Tab-separated table of C-alpha atoms and ligand atoms in Angstrom:
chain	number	residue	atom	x	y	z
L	1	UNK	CA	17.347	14.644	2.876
L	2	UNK	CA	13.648	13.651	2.206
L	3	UNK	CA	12.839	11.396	5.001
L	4	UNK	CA	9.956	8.676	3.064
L	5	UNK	CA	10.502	5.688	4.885
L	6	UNK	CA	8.980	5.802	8.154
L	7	UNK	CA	7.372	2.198	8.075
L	8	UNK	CA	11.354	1.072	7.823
L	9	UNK	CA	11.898	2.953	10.870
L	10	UNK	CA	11.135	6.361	11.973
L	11	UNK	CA	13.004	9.425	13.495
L	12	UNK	CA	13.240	9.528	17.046
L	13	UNK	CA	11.544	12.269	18.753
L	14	UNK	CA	13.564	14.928	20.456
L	15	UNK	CA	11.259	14.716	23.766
L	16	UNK	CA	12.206	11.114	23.635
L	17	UNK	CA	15.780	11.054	23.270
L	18	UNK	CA	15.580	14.053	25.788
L	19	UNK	CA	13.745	11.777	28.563
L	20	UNK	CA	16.306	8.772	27.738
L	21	UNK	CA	19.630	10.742	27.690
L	22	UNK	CA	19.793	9.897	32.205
L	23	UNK	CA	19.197	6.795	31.833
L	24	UNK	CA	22.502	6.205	29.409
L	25	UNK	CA	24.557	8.612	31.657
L	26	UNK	CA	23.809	8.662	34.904
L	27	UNK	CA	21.369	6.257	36.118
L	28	UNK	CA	22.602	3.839	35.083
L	29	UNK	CA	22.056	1.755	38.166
L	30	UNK	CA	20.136	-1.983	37.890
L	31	UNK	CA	16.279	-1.187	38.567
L	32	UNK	CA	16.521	-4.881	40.281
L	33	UNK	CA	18.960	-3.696	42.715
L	34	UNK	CA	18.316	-3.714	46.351
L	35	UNK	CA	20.029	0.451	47.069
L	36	UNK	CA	18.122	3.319	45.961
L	37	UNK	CA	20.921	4.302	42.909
L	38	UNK	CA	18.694	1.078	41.133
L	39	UNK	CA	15.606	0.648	42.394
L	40	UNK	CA	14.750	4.867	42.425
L	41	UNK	CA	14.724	4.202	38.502
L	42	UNK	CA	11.520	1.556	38.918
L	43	UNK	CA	9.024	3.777	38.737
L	44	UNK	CA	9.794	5.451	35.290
L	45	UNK	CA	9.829	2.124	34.045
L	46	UNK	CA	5.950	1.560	36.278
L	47	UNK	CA	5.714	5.308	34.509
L	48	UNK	CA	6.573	3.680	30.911
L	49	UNK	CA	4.451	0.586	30.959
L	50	UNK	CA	1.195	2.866	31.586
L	51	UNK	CA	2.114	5.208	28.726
L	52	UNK	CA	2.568	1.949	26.599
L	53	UNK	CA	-0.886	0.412	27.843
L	54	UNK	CA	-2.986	3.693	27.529
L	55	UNK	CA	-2.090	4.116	23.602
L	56	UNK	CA	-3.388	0.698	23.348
L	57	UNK	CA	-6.647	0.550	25.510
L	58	UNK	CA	-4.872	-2.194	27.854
L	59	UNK	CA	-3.623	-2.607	31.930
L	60	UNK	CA	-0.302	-1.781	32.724
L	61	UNK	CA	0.316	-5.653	34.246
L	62	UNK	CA	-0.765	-6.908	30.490
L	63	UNK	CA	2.588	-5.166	28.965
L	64	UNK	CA	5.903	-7.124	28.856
L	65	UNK	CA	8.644	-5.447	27.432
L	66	UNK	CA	11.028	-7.356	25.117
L	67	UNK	CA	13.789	-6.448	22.481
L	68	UNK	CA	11.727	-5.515	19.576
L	69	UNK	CA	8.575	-6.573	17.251
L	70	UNK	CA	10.354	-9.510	15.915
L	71	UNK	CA	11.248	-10.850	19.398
L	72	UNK	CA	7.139	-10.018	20.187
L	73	UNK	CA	5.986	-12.264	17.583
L	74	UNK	CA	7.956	-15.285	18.140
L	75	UNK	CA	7.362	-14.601	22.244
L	76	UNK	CA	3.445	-14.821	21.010
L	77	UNK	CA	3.643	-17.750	18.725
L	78	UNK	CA	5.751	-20.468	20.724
L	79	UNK	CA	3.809	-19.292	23.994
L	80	UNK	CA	0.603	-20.228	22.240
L	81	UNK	CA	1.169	-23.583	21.442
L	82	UNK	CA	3.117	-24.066	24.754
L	83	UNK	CA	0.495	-23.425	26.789
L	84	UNK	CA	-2.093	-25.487	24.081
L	85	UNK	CA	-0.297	-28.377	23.624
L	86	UNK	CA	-3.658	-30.577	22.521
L	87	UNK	CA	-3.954	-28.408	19.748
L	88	UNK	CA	-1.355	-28.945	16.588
L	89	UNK	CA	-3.087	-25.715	13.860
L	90	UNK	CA	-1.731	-22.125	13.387
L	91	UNK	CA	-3.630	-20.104	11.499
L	92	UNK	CA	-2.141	-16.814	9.693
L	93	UNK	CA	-1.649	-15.379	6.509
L	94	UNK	CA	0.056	-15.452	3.569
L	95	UNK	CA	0.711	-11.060	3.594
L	96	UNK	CA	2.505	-11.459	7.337
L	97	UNK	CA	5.435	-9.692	8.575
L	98	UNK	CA	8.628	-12.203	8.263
L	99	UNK	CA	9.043	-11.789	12.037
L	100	UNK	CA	5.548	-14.033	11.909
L	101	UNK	CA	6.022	-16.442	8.595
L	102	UNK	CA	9.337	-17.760	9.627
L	103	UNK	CA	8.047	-18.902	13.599
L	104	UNK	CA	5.433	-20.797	11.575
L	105	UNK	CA	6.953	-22.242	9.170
L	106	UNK	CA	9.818	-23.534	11.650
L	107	UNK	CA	6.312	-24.885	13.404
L	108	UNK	CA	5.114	-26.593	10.499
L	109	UNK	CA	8.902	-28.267	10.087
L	110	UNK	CA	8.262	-29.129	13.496
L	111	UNK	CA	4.854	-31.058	12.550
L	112	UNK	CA	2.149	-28.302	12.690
L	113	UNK	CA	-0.831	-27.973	10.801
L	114	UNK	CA	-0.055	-24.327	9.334
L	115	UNK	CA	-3.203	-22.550	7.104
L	116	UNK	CA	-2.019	-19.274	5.526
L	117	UNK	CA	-5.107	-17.618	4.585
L	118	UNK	CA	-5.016	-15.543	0.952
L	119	UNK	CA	-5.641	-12.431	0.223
L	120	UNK	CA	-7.580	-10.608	-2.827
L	121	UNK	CA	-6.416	-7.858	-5.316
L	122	UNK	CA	-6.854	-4.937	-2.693
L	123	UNK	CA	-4.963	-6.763	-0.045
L	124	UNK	CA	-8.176	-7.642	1.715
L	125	UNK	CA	-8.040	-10.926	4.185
L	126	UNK	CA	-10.391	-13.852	2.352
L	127	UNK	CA	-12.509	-13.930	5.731
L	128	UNK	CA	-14.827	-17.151	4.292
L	129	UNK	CA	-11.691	-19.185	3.477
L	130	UNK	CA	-10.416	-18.013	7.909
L	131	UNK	CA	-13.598	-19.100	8.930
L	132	UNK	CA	-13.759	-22.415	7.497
L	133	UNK	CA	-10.048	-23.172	8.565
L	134	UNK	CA	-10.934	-22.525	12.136
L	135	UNK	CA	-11.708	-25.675	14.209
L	136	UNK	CA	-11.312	-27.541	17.505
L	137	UNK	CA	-7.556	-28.478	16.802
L	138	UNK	CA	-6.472	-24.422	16.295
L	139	UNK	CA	-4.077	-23.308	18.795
L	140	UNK	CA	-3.505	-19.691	17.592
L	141	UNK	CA	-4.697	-17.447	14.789
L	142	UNK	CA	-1.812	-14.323	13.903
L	143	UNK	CA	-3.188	-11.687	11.859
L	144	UNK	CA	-0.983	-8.514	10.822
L	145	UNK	CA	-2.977	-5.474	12.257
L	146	UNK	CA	-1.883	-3.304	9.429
L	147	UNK	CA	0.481	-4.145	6.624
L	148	UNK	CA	3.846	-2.817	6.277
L	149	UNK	CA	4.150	-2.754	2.281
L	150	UNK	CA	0.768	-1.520	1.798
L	151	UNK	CA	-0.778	-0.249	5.089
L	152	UNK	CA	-3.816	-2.090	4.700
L	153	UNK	CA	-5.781	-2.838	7.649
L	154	UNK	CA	-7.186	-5.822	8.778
L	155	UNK	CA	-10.274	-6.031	10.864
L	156	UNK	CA	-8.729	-6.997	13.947
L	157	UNK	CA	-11.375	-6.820	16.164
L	158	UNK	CA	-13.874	-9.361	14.160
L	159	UNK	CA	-11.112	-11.392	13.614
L	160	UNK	CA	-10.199	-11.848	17.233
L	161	UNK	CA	-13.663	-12.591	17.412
L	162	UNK	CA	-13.832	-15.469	15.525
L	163	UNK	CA	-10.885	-16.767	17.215
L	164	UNK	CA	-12.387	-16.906	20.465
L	165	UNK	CA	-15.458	-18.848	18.685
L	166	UNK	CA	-13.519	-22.077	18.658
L	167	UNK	CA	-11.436	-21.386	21.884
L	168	UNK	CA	-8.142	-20.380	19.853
L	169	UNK	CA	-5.851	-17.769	21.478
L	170	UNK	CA	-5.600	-14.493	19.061
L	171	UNK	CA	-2.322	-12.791	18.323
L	172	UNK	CA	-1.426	-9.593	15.998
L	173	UNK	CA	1.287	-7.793	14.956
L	174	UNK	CA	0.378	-4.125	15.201
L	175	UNK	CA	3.936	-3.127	14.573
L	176	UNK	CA	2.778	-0.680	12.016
L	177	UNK	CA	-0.589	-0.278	13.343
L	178	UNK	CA	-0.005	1.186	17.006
L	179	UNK	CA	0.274	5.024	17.112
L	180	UNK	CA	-2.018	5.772	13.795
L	181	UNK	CA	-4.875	3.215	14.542
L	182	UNK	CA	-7.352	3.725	17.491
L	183	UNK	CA	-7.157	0.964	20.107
L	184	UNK	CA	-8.828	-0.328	22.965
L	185	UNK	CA	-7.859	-4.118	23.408
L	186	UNK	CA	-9.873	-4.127	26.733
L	187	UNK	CA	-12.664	-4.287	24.750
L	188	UNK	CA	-11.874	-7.167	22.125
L	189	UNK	CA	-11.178	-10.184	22.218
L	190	UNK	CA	-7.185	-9.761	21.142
L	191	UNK	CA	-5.062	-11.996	23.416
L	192	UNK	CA	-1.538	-10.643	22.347
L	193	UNK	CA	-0.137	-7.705	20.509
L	194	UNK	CA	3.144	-6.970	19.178
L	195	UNK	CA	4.659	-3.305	19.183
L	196	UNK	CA	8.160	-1.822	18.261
L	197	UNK	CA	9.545	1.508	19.723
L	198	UNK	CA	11.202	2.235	16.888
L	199	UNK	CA	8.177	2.688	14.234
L	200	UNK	CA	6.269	5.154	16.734
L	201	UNK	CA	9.662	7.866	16.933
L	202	UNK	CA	11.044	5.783	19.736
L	203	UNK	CA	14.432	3.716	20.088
L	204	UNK	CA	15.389	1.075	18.302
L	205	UNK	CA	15.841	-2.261	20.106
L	206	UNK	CA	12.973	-2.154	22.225
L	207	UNK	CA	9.312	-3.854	22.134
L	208	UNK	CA	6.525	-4.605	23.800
L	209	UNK	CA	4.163	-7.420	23.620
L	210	UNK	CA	0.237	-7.265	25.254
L	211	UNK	CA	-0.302	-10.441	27.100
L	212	UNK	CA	-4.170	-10.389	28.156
L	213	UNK	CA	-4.374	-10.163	31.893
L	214	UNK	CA	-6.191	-14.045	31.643
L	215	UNK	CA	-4.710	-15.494	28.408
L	216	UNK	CA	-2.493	-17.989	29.160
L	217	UNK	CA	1.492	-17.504	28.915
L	218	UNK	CA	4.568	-19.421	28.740
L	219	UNK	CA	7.888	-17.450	28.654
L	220	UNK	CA	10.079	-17.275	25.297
L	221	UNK	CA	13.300	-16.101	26.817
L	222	UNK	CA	14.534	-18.116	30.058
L	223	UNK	CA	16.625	-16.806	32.950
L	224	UNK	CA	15.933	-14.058	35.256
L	225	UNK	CA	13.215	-12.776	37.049
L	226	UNK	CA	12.280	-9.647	34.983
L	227	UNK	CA	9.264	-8.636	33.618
L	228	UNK	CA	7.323	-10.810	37.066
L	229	UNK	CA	8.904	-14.066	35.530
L	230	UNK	CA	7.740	-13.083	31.868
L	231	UNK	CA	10.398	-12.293	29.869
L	232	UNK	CA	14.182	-12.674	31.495
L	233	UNK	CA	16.944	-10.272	31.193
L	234	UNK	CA	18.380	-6.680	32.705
L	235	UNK	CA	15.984	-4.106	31.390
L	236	UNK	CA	16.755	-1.598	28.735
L	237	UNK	CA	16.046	0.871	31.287
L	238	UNK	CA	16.585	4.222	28.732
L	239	UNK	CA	15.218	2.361	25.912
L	240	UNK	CA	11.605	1.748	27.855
L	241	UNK	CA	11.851	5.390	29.167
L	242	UNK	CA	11.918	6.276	25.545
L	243	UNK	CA	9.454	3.820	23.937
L	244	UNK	CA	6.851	4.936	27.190
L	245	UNK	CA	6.915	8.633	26.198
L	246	UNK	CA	7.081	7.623	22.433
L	247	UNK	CA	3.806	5.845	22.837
L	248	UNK	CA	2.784	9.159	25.467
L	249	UNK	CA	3.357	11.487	21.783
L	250	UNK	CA	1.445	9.323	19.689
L	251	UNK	CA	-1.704	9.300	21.938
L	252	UNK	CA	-1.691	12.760	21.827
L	253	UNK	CA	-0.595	13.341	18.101
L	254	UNK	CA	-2.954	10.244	16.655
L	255	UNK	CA	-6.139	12.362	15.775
L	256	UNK	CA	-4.584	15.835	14.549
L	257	UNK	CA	-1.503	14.424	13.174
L	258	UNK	CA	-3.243	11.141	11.475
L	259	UNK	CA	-5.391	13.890	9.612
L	260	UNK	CA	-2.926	15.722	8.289
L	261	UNK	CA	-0.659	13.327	7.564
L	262	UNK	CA	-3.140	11.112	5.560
L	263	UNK	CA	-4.015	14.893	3.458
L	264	UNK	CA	-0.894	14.655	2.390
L	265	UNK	CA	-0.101	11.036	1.217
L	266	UNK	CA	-3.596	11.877	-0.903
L	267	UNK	CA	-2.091	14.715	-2.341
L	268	UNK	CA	1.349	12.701	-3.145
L	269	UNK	CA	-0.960	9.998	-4.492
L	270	UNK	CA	-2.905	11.904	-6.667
L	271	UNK	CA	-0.200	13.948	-7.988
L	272	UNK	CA	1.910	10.828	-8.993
L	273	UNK	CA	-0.708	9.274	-10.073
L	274	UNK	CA	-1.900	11.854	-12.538
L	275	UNK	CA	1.561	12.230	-13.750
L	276	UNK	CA	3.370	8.847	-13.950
L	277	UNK	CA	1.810	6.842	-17.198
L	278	UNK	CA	1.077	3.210	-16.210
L	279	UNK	CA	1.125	2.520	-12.483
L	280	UNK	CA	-0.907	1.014	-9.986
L	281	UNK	CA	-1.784	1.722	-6.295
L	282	UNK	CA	-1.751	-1.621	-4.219
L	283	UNK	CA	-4.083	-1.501	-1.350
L	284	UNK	CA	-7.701	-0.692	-1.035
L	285	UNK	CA	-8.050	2.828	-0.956
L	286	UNK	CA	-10.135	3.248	1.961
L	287	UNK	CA	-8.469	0.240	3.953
L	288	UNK	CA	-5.129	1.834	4.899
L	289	UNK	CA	-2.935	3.502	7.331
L	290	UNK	CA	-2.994	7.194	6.410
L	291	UNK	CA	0.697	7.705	5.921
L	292	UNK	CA	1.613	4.169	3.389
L	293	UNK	CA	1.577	4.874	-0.155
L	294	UNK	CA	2.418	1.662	-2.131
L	295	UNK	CA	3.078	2.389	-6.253
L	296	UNK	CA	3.608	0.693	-8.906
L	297	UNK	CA	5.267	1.479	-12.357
L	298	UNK	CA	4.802	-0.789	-15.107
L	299	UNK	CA	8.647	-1.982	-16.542
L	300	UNK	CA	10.437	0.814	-14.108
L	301	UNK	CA	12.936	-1.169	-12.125
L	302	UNK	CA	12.680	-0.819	-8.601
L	303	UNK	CA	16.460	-0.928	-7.638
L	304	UNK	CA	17.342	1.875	-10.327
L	305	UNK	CA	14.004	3.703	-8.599
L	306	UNK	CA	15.946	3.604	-5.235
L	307	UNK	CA	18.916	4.394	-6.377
L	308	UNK	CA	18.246	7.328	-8.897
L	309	UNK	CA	16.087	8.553	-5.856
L	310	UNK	CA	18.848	8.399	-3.417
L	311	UNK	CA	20.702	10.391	-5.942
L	312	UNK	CA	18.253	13.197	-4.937
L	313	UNK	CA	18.263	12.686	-1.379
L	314	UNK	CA	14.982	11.243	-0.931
L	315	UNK	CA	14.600	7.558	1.349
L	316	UNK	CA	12.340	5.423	-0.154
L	317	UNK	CA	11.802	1.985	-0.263
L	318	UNK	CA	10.441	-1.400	-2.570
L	319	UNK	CA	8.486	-2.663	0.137
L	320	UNK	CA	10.051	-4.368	3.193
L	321	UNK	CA	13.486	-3.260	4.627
L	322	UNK	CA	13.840	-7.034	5.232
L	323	UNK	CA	13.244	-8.281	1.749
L	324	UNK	CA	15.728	-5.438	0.271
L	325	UNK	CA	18.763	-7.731	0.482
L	326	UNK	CA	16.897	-10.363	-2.146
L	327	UNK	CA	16.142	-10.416	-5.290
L	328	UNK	CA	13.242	-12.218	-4.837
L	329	UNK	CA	9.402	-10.124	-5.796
L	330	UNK	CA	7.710	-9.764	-2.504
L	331	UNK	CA	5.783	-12.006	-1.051
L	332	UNK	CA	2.784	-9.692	-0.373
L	333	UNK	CA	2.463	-8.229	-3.838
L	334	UNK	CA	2.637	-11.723	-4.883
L	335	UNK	CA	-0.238	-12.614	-2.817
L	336	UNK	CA	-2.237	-9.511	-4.269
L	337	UNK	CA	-1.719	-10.673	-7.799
L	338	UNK	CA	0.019	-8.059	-8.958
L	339	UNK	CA	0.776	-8.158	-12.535
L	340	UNK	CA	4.556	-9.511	-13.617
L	341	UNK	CA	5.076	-6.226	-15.410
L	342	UNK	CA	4.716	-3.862	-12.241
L	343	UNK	CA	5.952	-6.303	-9.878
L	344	UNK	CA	9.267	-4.952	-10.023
L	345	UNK	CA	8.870	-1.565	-10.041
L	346	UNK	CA	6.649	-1.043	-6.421
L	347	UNK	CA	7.973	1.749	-4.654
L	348	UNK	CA	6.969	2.349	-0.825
L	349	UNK	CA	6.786	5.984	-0.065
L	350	UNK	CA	5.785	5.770	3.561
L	351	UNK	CA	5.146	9.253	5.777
L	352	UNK	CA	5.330	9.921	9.427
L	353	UNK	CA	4.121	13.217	11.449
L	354	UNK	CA	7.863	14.849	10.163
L	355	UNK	CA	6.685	14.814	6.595
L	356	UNK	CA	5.900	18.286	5.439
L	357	UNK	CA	4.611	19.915	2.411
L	358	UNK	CA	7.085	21.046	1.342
L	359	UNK	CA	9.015	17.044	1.034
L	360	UNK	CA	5.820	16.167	-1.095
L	361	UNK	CA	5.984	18.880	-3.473
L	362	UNK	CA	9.675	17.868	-4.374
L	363	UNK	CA	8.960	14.214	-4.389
L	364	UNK	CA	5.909	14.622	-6.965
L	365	UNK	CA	8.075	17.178	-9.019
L	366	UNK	CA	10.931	14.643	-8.762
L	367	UNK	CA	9.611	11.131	-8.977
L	368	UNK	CA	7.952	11.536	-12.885
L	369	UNK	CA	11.570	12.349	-14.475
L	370	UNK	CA	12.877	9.716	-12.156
L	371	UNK	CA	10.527	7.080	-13.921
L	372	UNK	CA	10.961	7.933	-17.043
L	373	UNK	CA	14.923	8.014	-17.059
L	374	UNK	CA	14.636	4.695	-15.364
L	375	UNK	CA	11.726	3.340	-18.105
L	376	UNK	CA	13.934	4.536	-21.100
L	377	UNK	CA	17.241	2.162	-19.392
L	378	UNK	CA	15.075	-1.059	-20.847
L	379	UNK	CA	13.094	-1.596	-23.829
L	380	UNK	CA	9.590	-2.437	-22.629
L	381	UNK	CA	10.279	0.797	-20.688
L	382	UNK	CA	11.395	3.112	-23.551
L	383	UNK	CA	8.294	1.916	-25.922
L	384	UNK	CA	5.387	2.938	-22.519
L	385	UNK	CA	7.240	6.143	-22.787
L	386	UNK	CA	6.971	6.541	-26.222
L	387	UNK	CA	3.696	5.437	-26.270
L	388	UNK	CA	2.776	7.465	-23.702
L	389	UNK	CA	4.020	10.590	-25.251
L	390	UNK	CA	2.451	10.161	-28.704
X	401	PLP	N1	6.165	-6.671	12.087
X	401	PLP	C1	5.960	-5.730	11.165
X	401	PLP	C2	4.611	-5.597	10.533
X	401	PLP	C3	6.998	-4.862	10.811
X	401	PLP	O1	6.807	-3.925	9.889
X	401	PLP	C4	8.260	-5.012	11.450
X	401	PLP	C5	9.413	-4.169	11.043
X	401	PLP	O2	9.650	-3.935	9.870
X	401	PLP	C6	8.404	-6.003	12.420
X	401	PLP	C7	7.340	-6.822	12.718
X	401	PLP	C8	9.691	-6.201	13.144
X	401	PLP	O3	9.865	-5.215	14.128
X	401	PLP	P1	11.316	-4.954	14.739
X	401	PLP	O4	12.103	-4.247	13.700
X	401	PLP	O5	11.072	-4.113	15.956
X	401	PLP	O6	11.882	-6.285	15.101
């Protein structure tokens, strides 16, 4: 199997699953509990929340462990306007996560003021048309750290910036983002961060959000003591283990690894570029993660893409896992203005530190037939490959 889907969800890391594996057998005691079989398993989790808030740039205290991204962004975005209850505006955009559009649009149902900012063709955020929605009545601004279609990156730090200028509190999901871009959000003016073990070759089921040691909070989920009254519940003890020394690897694997990694989703680019009549990369070049490829193919069908690709052994992906299930074009190409005829043929090819040479030599000898067979299934298709050819 060709593993190309790492912004789906990633591999977990044998040192991880090595440091969890006690913590599912046999200590498996409540890290609340008053006897040592519990509380000796405390200070891994202490242990966990620094690894989590030195990849980051943050204080151990400003890291509350929840259930997963999605669970990180809704915490953020019903704390903020909790705690801001004068103020009725949410500002975010229209290229979000779904795990941040849905919390705001059940918002505006509720009677918020709700500005999605636009993007342009390169997936850029339109940073005129953010600052003249900010004003007085803005609770929160939520801004996607890097995107999970295309891997472009926003510039967080500005943003937050311009957050603070009218007193708004500043959230962003950096789901995709933490682990292959630099931070240090003691330094900026970020007041909450999402993060997902499971993107960063950690468990599934398991999160983090940054709360800024003197942003205000208000809890999301109710009833227990956990987390020093932040966020309720018995802890995932093996599942924090893992996501602390996931975050441990990719603080000492960002620099080297992002390098070599982004070498090599060049070299897939340019290859399928070169080779593939008619597509379109969607992203600024220079704006993106190093291991997200996003392609178009002009009248290829993305579903036969996947399928003939799966055929081959070789995980790909049209874009978000979470929009898989519809039929419907995404929602961030849409935004982009991609053209109708490649909007259903985008394939996500996404890498991770796993990917070798060796899985992007077969994918760019692969992927060129693949296109074609699928091209010559439709009309439009067969006539750009006979085109093409003469
Ligand atoms: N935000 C972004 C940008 C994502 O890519 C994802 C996962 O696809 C999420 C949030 C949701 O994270 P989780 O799967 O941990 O709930």
């Amino acid at each position: 199997m060709i593993y190309m889907d790492n912004n789906a969800t990633s591999r977990i890391d044998d040192d991880v699953l090595a440091e969890m594996e006690p913590y599912l057998r046999d200590e498996y005691g409540n890290p609340s509990a008053v006897y040592a079989f519990g509380s000796r398993v405390r200070p891994r989790l202490d242990e966990a929340r620094q690894r989590v808030a030195m990849l980051i740039g943050a204080q151990p205290q400003e890291v509350i462990f929840t259930s997963c991204g999605t669970e990180s962004d809704n915490t953020a975005i019903q704390s903020a306007v909790d705690v801001m209850p004068s103020r009725r505006h949410i500002i975010t955009s229209r290229v979000e996560h779904l795990a941040v559009l849905e919390p705001c649009r059940r918002l505006r149902a509720a009677g918020y003021r709700v500005t999605e900012i636009d993007v342009d063709g390169e997936g850029r955020l339109d940073i005129e048309q953010y600052s003249e929605a900010l004003d007085e009545d803005t609770a929160l601004v939520s801004f996607v750290w890097a995107n999970n279609e295309t891997g472009v990156i926003f510039p967080i730090t500005k943003l937050a910036e311009m957050a603070k200028s009218v007193g708004a509190l500043f959230h962003t999901d950096a789901v995709q983002a933490v682990g292959k871009v630099p931070m240090e959000l003691g330094n900026s003016s970020v007041d909450m961060l999402s993060l997902s073990g499971h993107k960063l070759h950690g468990p599934k089921g398991i999160g983090a959000l940054y709360v800024r040691r003197e942003t205000p909070y208000s809890p999301f989920i109710a009833g227990g003591h956990q987390e020093r009254n932040r966020r309720a519940g018995t802890e995932n003890t093996a599942a924090i283990v893992g996501l602390g020394k996931a975050c441990e690897l990719a603080a000492a694997n960002l620099s080297v690894e992002n390098e070599r990694v982004r070498r090599l989703r060049d070299r897939m680019q340019e290859a399928l570029v070169g080779r593939i009549p008619a597509n379109r990369v969607n992203g600024g070049l220079n704006l993106r993660l190093p291991n997200t490829l996003s392609i178009a193919f002009k009248h290829a069908e993305e579903d036969a893409l996947l399928g003939a690709l799966s055929d081959e052994g070789i995980c790909a992906s049209s874009g978000s896992a979470c929009n898989s299930e519809t039929l419907d074009s995404s929602h961030v190409m849409l935004a982009m203005g991609v053209p109708a005829e490649y909007l259903n043929g985008v394939l996500r090819l996404s890498l991770s530190r796993f990917t070798t040479d060796d899985e992007v030599d077969e994918v760019v000898e692969k992927l060129p037939r693949i296109v074609e067979q699928v091209r010559s299934s439709s009309i439009l298709g067969q006539e750009l490959v006979s085109n093409s050819r003469s």
